[in-house]
């Protein structure tokens, strides 16, 4: 498990922050304390600016979590399995385990985040207005006004039609609705995402060279991130779309040998591991899955004991996360592997063992499927 700065659960959703979030928090805090707040009111104590900056960073964290939770809970209302929100260097993400099944689900879920940011912008601005007793330059009013502004900017930035930003998902849903073609919609929305990314990079370099402002560097980084995200989101999304069209049972890895639970470890080594030069086998007992065994488990048995030790006793029992029901779709298998960081799943029909599904085979199937889908679309 990777370390997280913080992690808590709300309404069944895990909210957590990667260490890189600290970088964003420090950068924002620093620029608020030495730039943004002193520029508006130069008459305050240094310690007041620091305190205001800390409040601002907490408010920003709250705002981004609220934005992502808005996507999450609206998505869950539409039956989308979303269980995690993660904060990182460039903001936050609600982690989708499957792609929306209809463009309407995608549209409503994508709009939910920016709408929350707009709502927060209104609320914070109103609160800033109420706290004008000390004038617009009172510390708390300044922090609230900043949070109002930053939420407005968050809503606007996220509504850029640059997939995988929210606006890009809105664009994709609209093209999907209009054309009925999810692949084409994905392609166009991610091309728009990559175009915006290049624009950010070029604009950032221009700002950096012409003004020497380090803000330009930030835009270059955001552009680079967006470009990589547009590409990897497109690949992942196309993979899920391709896998959503096929049953897991149709992609079972062919030729996977099973080993009988009753054989001895010595026979397992000689007849299975060595002869089939494969380092891993599913262990079955009259068609029923017992577990899996491989090189590591066999080697752990002392040489003298191998002839008298049954394979069943060293087989690693599968947990529920390793099992997939026979009727499942391939994209459900893919989501399960991603969720539990697994390379393969056992396909079972009740107790009966059907076959092994490997991540590599799923990915290769999806790659080829999309390759030829493109050729047909032209
Ligand atoms: Zn969003």
XYZ file of C-alpha atoms in Angstrom, residues 259 261 265 268 279-284 288-301 310-323 342 344-346 353 356:
44
model
C -3.144 -29.997 -11.748
C -5.269 -31.851 -6.035
C 4.241 -32.459 -4.862
C 3.570 -31.978 -9.622
C 5.462 -21.764 -13.250
C 1.838 -21.712 -12.155
C -1.176 -24.063 -12.240
C -4.806 -24.061 -11.156
C -5.343 -26.951 -8.709
C -8.648 -28.803 -9.113
C -13.841 -28.103 -8.511
C -11.337 -25.308 -7.909
C -9.113 -25.913 -4.876
C -6.600 -23.127 -5.435
C -3.359 -22.458 -7.258
C 0.187 -23.747 -6.880
C 3.479 -22.932 -8.503
C 7.224 -22.937 -8.220
C 7.378 -21.052 -4.920
C 4.923 -23.354 -3.128
C 6.598 -26.528 -4.474
C 10.088 -25.362 -3.532
C 8.974 -24.588 -0.005
C 8.353 -28.310 0.609
C -0.376 -34.000 -1.544
C -0.620 -31.000 -3.820
C -3.897 -29.985 -2.133
C -2.016 -29.203 1.075
C 0.208 -26.557 -0.552
C -2.397 -25.033 -2.889
C -3.082 -21.351 -2.197
C -6.818 -20.929 -1.584
C -8.467 -18.214 -3.677
C -10.229 -15.320 -1.930
C -13.527 -13.892 -3.221
C -11.528 -11.219 -5.090
C -9.859 -13.976 -7.189
C -13.171 -15.494 -8.357
C -4.427 -8.858 -9.784
C -5.474 -13.147 -13.281
C -8.877 -14.365 -12.109
C -10.505 -17.778 -11.816
C -13.839 -24.370 -12.389
C -8.270 -18.680 -15.987
